[in-house]
């Protein structure tokens, strides 16, 4: 009986300690919220909370990957769990400068390497897309000019489960499919979040500053010698940290967002002022649950939860006139290849495994 009691106490103590595993910035020891946590077998467990603590389910897996656009990807094992602390190393960024032309500075063309990965009904990574996207951003807002986009190259990897069967696909080229369209929504011509009046109370002279919302931290500002990051929790003012689209209920559909986080990266400058030309990258993480009776036939469940992450890393910026921007957008530029920039963090085991499985299927299919 005593042995049994001792065993139970030790088990409870271990779980309590494991639940306190914290993810921090190696350079200053501050908590890193909103980092994605993915197991080695591809399950997306969620994100670290506002205190940098791991999702509870991370306690039950042997190995997992911690990803954040601002840090080197970290693979954690039993020894890290025992320490109760995971230290992320800030990602080094060496990006090109902005190209200046003699023509009027009406638009800034921002070429980016983009990534998109998403889960299926079992929260496993099943879709991965990478592409080269040109964003043409207006610089004179008084004339109400609009932003526009051009996808230059794309690769799609996916293993989709429908009606209890796996459907594997791979395609590449400049074509525009549903996955590439998702990349357009990552960036828009709206004001940059860091310059929004809602976040004006952020102390830009601090190394790290947190602005609280009604119920959760609304924004985290982090500055170092080379890179300044600004991450926003778009649901910070929601008491239950979720947002539902109630109008869809009239159609018998439920849709609820439980995570919506934007992270922007900028080149740090002496004045702590930030604009489009200062940007290094952006990520957008979202968790959405859909519900409809028809989904039971397709996925075996009425509810379908999707975790997805979109990342972009700017590789080239050019000022140009509106005429030049329009002409370049319409042109079919050749020789643009998908190459991973040096300042993009590694993907992690799960996504590399998905890519390998898809390409093995493609090779097997072509051999028949």
Coordinates of C-alpha atoms in Angstrom, one line a residue:
X1 CA 0.0 0.0 0.0
X2 CA 2.8 2.4 0.9
X3 CA 4.6 1.6 -2.3
X4 CA 1.4 2.3 -4.3
X5 CA 0.9 5.6 -2.5
X6 CA 4.5 6.6 -3.1
X7 CA 4.2 5.7 -6.8
X8 CA 1.1 7.9 -7.1
X9 CA 2.7 10.8 -5.3
X10 CA 5.8 10.6 -7.6
X11 CA 3.6 10.4 -10.7
X12 CA 1.6 13.4 -9.7
X13 CA 4.8 15.3 -8.8
X14 CA 6.3 14.5 -12.2
X15 CA 3.2 15.7 -14.1
X16 CA 3.1 18.9 -12.0
X17 CA 6.7 19.6 -12.8
X18 CA 6.3 18.7 -16.5
X19 CA 3.3 21.1 -16.8
X20 CA 5.6 24.0 -15.9
X21 CA 8.0 23.5 -18.9
X22 CA 8.6 27.0 -20.0
X23 CA 9.9 28.4 -23.4
X24 CA 12.2 31.5 -23.1
X25 CA 14.4 33.7 -25.1
X26 CA 18.0 32.5 -24.6
X27 CA 19.4 36.0 -24.9
X28 CA 17.3 37.7 -22.1
X29 CA 15.4 34.9 -20.4
X30 CA 12.0 36.4 -21.2
X31 CA 9.0 34.2 -22.0
X32 CA 8.2 33.3 -25.6
X33 CA 4.5 33.2 -26.2
X34 CA 2.8 31.9 -29.3
X35 CA 5.5 29.4 -30.4
X36 CA 4.0 26.5 -32.3
X37 CA 4.5 23.0 -30.8
X38 CA 4.6 20.0 -33.2
X39 CA 5.4 16.4 -32.3
X40 CA 7.9 14.3 -34.3
X41 CA 5.0 12.3 -35.8
X42 CA 3.3 15.4 -37.1
X43 CA 0.7 16.3 -34.5
X44 CA 0.2 20.1 -34.0
X45 CA -0.3 20.4 -30.2
X46 CA -0.9 24.2 -30.3
X47 CA 1.1 27.1 -29.0
X48 CA 2.9 28.3 -25.9
X49 CA 0.7 30.5 -23.7
X50 CA 1.2 34.1 -22.7
X51 CA 3.7 32.9 -20.0
X52 CA 5.6 30.8 -22.5
X53 CA 4.3 27.5 -21.0
X54 CA 3.9 24.5 -23.3
X55 CA 0.5 23.0 -24.1
X56 CA -0.4 20.3 -21.5
X57 CA -0.3 17.5 -24.1
X58 CA 3.4 18.1 -24.7
X59 CA 4.0 16.3 -21.4
X60 CA 2.8 13.0 -22.9
X61 CA 5.1 12.9 -26.0
X62 CA 8.7 11.8 -26.2
X63 CA 9.9 14.4 -28.7
X64 CA 8.4 17.6 -30.1
X65 CA 9.5 20.6 -32.1
X66 CA 9.1 24.2 -31.0
X67 CA 8.8 26.7 -33.9
X68 CA 8.7 30.5 -34.0
X69 CA 9.4 32.8 -36.9
X70 CA 11.9 34.8 -34.8
X71 CA 13.9 31.9 -33.4
X72 CA 15.9 28.8 -34.5
X73 CA 13.7 25.7 -34.6
X74 CA 14.2 23.6 -31.5
X75 CA 13.7 19.9 -31.1
X76 CA 13.0 19.0 -27.5
X77 CA 13.5 15.5 -25.9
X78 CA 13.3 14.0 -22.4
X79 CA 16.3 15.9 -21.1
X80 CA 14.6 19.2 -21.9
X81 CA 11.5 18.1 -20.1
X82 CA 13.5 17.2 -17.0
X83 CA 15.1 20.6 -17.0
X84 CA 11.7 22.3 -17.2
X85 CA 13.1 24.9 -19.5
X86 CA 13.5 25.3 -23.2
X87 CA 15.7 28.2 -24.5
X88 CA 15.2 29.4 -28.0
X89 CA 18.1 31.1 -29.9
X90 CA 17.1 34.2 -31.8
X91 CA 17.3 33.6 -35.6
X92 CA 20.0 35.6 -37.4
X93 CA 18.8 37.7 -40.3
X94 CA 21.0 38.9 -43.1
X95 CA 18.6 40.3 -45.7
X96 CA 19.2 42.6 -48.6
X97 CA 18.7 46.3 -48.6
X98 CA 16.0 48.2 -50.5
X99 CA 16.7 49.0 -54.2
X100 CA 16.2 52.6 -55.1
X101 CA 15.2 53.7 -58.6
X102 CA 15.0 57.2 -60.0
X103 CA 11.3 56.8 -60.8
X104 CA 8.7 58.1 -58.4
X105 CA 8.3 56.1 -55.1
X106 CA 4.7 55.2 -55.5
X107 CA 4.9 51.5 -54.7
X108 CA 7.2 49.2 -52.9
X109 CA 7.5 45.7 -54.4
X110 CA 8.2 43.2 -51.6
X111 CA 9.3 39.8 -52.9
X112 CA 8.8 37.1 -50.3
X113 CA 9.4 33.4 -49.7
X114 CA 6.2 32.1 -48.2
X115 CA 5.3 28.9 -46.2
X116 CA 1.9 27.5 -45.3
X117 CA 1.3 24.4 -43.3
X118 CA -1.9 23.0 -41.9
X119 CA -3.3 20.1 -39.9
X120 CA -6.2 17.7 -40.5
X121 CA -9.0 16.4 -38.2
X122 CA -6.4 14.6 -36.0
X123 CA -4.2 17.8 -35.7
X124 CA -1.5 16.2 -37.9
X125 CA 0.5 18.2 -40.4
X126 CA -1.0 17.2 -43.7
X127 CA -0.6 20.2 -46.0
X128 CA 2.5 22.2 -46.8
X129 CA 2.9 24.9 -49.5
X130 CA 5.9 27.1 -50.3
X131 CA 5.9 29.9 -52.8
X132 CA 7.5 33.0 -54.1
X133 CA 5.0 36.0 -53.9
X134 CA 5.4 39.6 -55.0
X135 CA 3.5 42.1 -52.9
X136 CA 3.1 45.6 -54.5
X137 CA 2.4 48.0 -51.6
X138 CA 1.2 51.6 -52.1
X139 CA 3.2 54.3 -50.3
X140 CA 0.9 57.3 -50.8
X141 CA -2.3 56.4 -48.9
X142 CA -4.0 59.7 -49.5
X143 CA -4.6 58.8 -53.2
X144 CA -6.3 55.5 -52.0
X145 CA -4.1 53.3 -54.1
X146 CA -4.6 49.6 -53.6
X147 CA -2.1 46.8 -52.9
X148 CA -1.9 43.9 -55.4
X149 CA -0.2 40.6 -55.5
X150 CA 1.5 38.2 -58.0
X151 CA 2.5 34.6 -57.3
X152 CA 5.7 33.7 -59.2
X153 CA 6.3 30.1 -58.2
X154 CA 4.6 27.5 -56.0
X155 CA 5.0 23.9 -54.7
X156 CA 2.2 22.0 -53.0
X157 CA 2.5 18.9 -50.8
X158 CA -0.5 17.2 -49.3
X159 CA -2.0 14.0 -47.9
X160 CA -5.7 14.6 -47.5
X161 CA -8.0 12.1 -45.8
X162 CA -11.5 11.9 -47.3
X163 CA -14.1 9.2 -46.8
X164 CA -11.5 7.1 -44.9
X165 CA -9.0 7.2 -47.7
X166 CA -5.7 9.1 -48.1
X167 CA -5.3 11.2 -51.2
X168 CA -1.8 12.3 -51.9
X169 CA -1.0 15.2 -54.2
X170 CA 2.0 17.3 -55.4
X171 CA 2.1 20.1 -57.9
X172 CA 4.4 23.0 -58.8
X173 CA 4.5 25.9 -61.1
X174 CA 3.1 29.5 -61.2
X175 CA -0.5 28.3 -61.2
X176 CA -2.8 29.6 -58.5
X177 CA -4.7 27.0 -56.5
X178 CA -6.5 27.2 -53.1
X179 CA -3.3 26.8 -51.1
X180 CA -1.6 29.7 -52.9
X181 CA -4.6 31.9 -52.4
X182 CA -4.1 31.5 -48.7
X183 CA -0.7 33.1 -49.0
X184 CA -2.3 36.4 -50.3
X185 CA -4.3 36.8 -47.1
X186 CA -1.1 37.0 -44.9
X187 CA -0.4 40.5 -45.9
X188 CA -2.5 43.5 -46.9
X189 CA -2.3 47.2 -47.4
X190 CA -3.7 47.9 -43.9
X191 CA -1.6 49.9 -41.5
X192 CA 1.3 48.0 -39.9
X193 CA 0.3 46.7 -36.5
X194 CA 3.2 48.2 -34.7
X195 CA 2.1 51.6 -35.8
X196 CA -1.6 51.1 -34.9
X197 CA -2.8 53.6 -32.3
X198 CA -4.2 50.7 -30.3
X199 CA -0.6 49.7 -29.4
X200 CA 0.7 53.2 -28.8
X201 CA 1.3 52.5 -25.1
X202 CA 4.1 50.0 -25.9
X203 CA 7.4 51.2 -24.5
X204 CA 9.7 51.1 -27.5
X205 CA 12.8 52.0 -25.5
X206 CA 12.5 48.8 -23.5
X207 CA 14.1 45.5 -24.5
X208 CA 10.8 43.6 -23.9
X209 CA 7.4 45.2 -23.2
X210 CA 4.0 43.6 -22.8
X211 CA 0.7 45.4 -23.4
X212 CA -2.3 43.7 -21.8
X213 CA -5.7 43.4 -23.3
X214 CA -9.0 42.9 -21.4
X215 CA -8.3 39.3 -20.6
X216 CA -5.0 38.3 -22.2
X217 CA -1.7 40.0 -23.2
X218 CA -2.5 41.9 -26.4
X219 CA 1.0 42.6 -27.7
X220 CA 4.6 41.7 -27.0
X221 CA 7.3 44.0 -28.1
X222 CA 10.9 42.7 -28.2
X223 CA 14.0 44.6 -29.4
X224 CA 17.6 43.7 -29.9
X225 CA 20.5 45.1 -31.8
X226 CA 19.4 43.7 -35.2
X227 CA 15.8 42.7 -35.1
X228 CA 12.7 44.1 -33.5
X229 CA 9.6 41.8 -33.2
X230 CA 6.0 42.7 -32.5
X231 CA 3.5 40.0 -31.9
X232 CA -0.3 40.5 -31.4
X233 CA -3.0 38.3 -30.0
X234 CA -6.1 39.3 -31.9
X235 CA -8.4 37.6 -29.4
X236 CA -6.9 39.2 -26.3
X237 CA -10.1 41.1 -25.6
X238 CA -12.3 38.0 -25.8
X239 CA -13.1 36.5 -22.4
X240 CA -13.2 32.9 -23.6
X241 CA -10.4 33.6 -26.1
X242 CA -12.6 32.7 -29.1
X243 CA -14.6 34.4 -31.9
X244 CA -17.6 32.8 -33.5
X245 CA -19.2 33.6 -36.8
X246 CA -22.8 33.4 -35.6
X247 CA -24.4 34.4 -38.9
X248 CA -23.4 31.0 -40.4
X249 CA -25.6 29.2 -37.8
X250 CA -28.6 30.1 -40.0
X251 CA -27.0 27.8 -42.6
X252 CA -26.4 25.0 -40.0
X253 CA -22.7 25.8 -40.0
X254 CA -20.6 26.6 -36.9
X255 CA -17.2 28.3 -37.2
X256 CA -15.1 29.4 -34.2
X257 CA -11.6 30.8 -34.1
X258 CA -9.7 30.1 -30.9
X259 CA -6.2 31.3 -31.9
X260 CA -5.3 34.3 -34.1
X261 CA -1.7 35.6 -33.7
X262 CA 0.3 37.9 -35.9
X263 CA 4.1 38.2 -35.5
X264 CA 6.0 40.9 -37.4
X265 CA 9.8 41.3 -37.7
X266 CA 11.6 44.5 -38.5
X267 CA 15.2 45.7 -38.9
X268 CA 16.0 47.6 -35.7
X269 CA 17.0 51.3 -36.2
X270 CA 18.1 54.0 -33.9
X271 CA 14.8 55.9 -34.0
X272 CA 12.7 52.8 -33.3
X273 CA 10.4 53.8 -36.3
X274 CA 9.1 51.1 -38.5
X275 CA 7.7 51.0 -42.0
X276 CA 7.2 48.6 -44.9
X277 CA 10.9 48.9 -45.9
X278 CA 12.0 47.8 -42.4
X279 CA 10.1 44.5 -42.5
X280 CA 11.9 41.2 -42.5
X281 CA 9.0 38.9 -42.2
X282 CA 5.5 38.1 -40.9
X283 CA 3.7 35.0 -39.6
X284 CA 0.0 34.4 -38.9
X285 CA -1.2 31.4 -36.8
X286 CA -4.8 30.5 -36.5
X287 CA -6.9 27.7 -35.0
X288 CA -10.4 27.3 -36.4
X289 CA -13.1 24.7 -35.7
X290 CA -15.8 24.1 -38.3
X291 CA -19.0 22.1 -37.7
X292 CA -21.6 20.7 -40.1
X293 CA -23.5 17.4 -40.3
X294 CA -22.2 16.9 -43.9
X295 CA -18.6 16.6 -42.5
X296 CA -19.4 13.4 -40.8
X297 CA -19.6 11.6 -44.2
X298 CA -16.3 13.1 -45.3
X299 CA -14.2 13.1 -42.1
X300 CA -16.0 10.8 -39.7
X301 CA -16.8 13.7 -37.4
X302 CA -19.3 16.6 -37.4
X303 CA -16.5 19.0 -36.2
X304 CA -13.4 19.7 -38.1
X305 CA -10.6 21.6 -36.3
X306 CA -7.8 23.1 -38.4
X307 CA -4.5 24.5 -37.1
X308 CA -2.5 26.5 -39.7
X309 CA 0.5 28.7 -39.8
X310 CA 1.5 31.1 -42.6
X311 CA 5.0 32.6 -42.8
X312 CA 6.7 35.0 -45.1
X313 CA 10.3 36.1 -45.3
X314 CA 11.1 39.1 -47.5
X315 CA 14.0 38.6 -49.8
X316 CA 14.0 41.7 -52.0
X317 CA 12.4 45.1 -52.0
X318 CA 12.3 47.7 -54.9
X319 CA 10.7 51.1 -55.0
X320 CA 8.9 51.8 -58.3
X321 CA 6.2 54.0 -59.9
X322 CA 2.7 52.7 -60.2
X323 CA 3.1 52.1 -64.0
X324 CA 6.3 50.0 -63.4
X325 CA 4.5 48.0 -60.6
X326 CA 1.5 47.3 -62.8
X327 CA 3.7 46.3 -65.8
X328 CA 5.8 44.0 -63.7
X329 CA 2.8 42.4 -62.1
X330 CA 1.3 41.5 -65.5
X331 CA 4.6 40.3 -66.9
X332 CA 5.5 36.5 -66.8
X333 CA 8.9 36.8 -65.2
X334 CA 11.2 33.8 -66.0
X335 CA 13.9 32.2 -63.9
X336 CA 12.3 32.8 -60.5
X337 CA 12.9 29.6 -58.5
X338 CA 11.8 28.7 -55.0
X339 CA 14.8 28.9 -52.8
X340 CA 14.8 28.9 -49.1
X341 CA 16.5 32.1 -47.8
X342 CA 19.2 31.7 -45.2
X343 CA 17.2 33.6 -42.6
X344 CA 14.2 31.2 -42.7
X345 CA 14.2 28.9 -39.6
X346 CA 14.3 25.1 -40.3
X347 CA 11.0 23.4 -40.9
X348 CA 11.3 20.7 -38.3
X349 CA 11.0 16.9 -38.5
X350 CA 7.2 16.6 -39.0
X351 CA 7.1 18.8 -42.1
X352 CA 10.2 17.3 -43.7
X353 CA 8.6 13.9 -43.1
X354 CA 5.4 15.0 -44.9
X355 CA 7.4 16.2 -47.9
X356 CA 9.4 13.0 -48.0
X357 CA 6.2 10.9 -47.9
X358 CA 4.6 12.9 -50.7
X359 CA 7.7 12.7 -52.9
X360 CA 8.0 9.0 -52.3
X361 CA 4.4 8.5 -53.5
X362 CA 5.0 10.7 -56.6
X363 CA 8.1 8.6 -57.4
X364 CA 6.3 5.4 -57.0
X365 CA 3.4 6.6 -59.1
X366 CA 5.6 7.8 -61.9
X367 CA 7.4 4.5 -62.0
X368 CA 4.2 2.6 -62.8

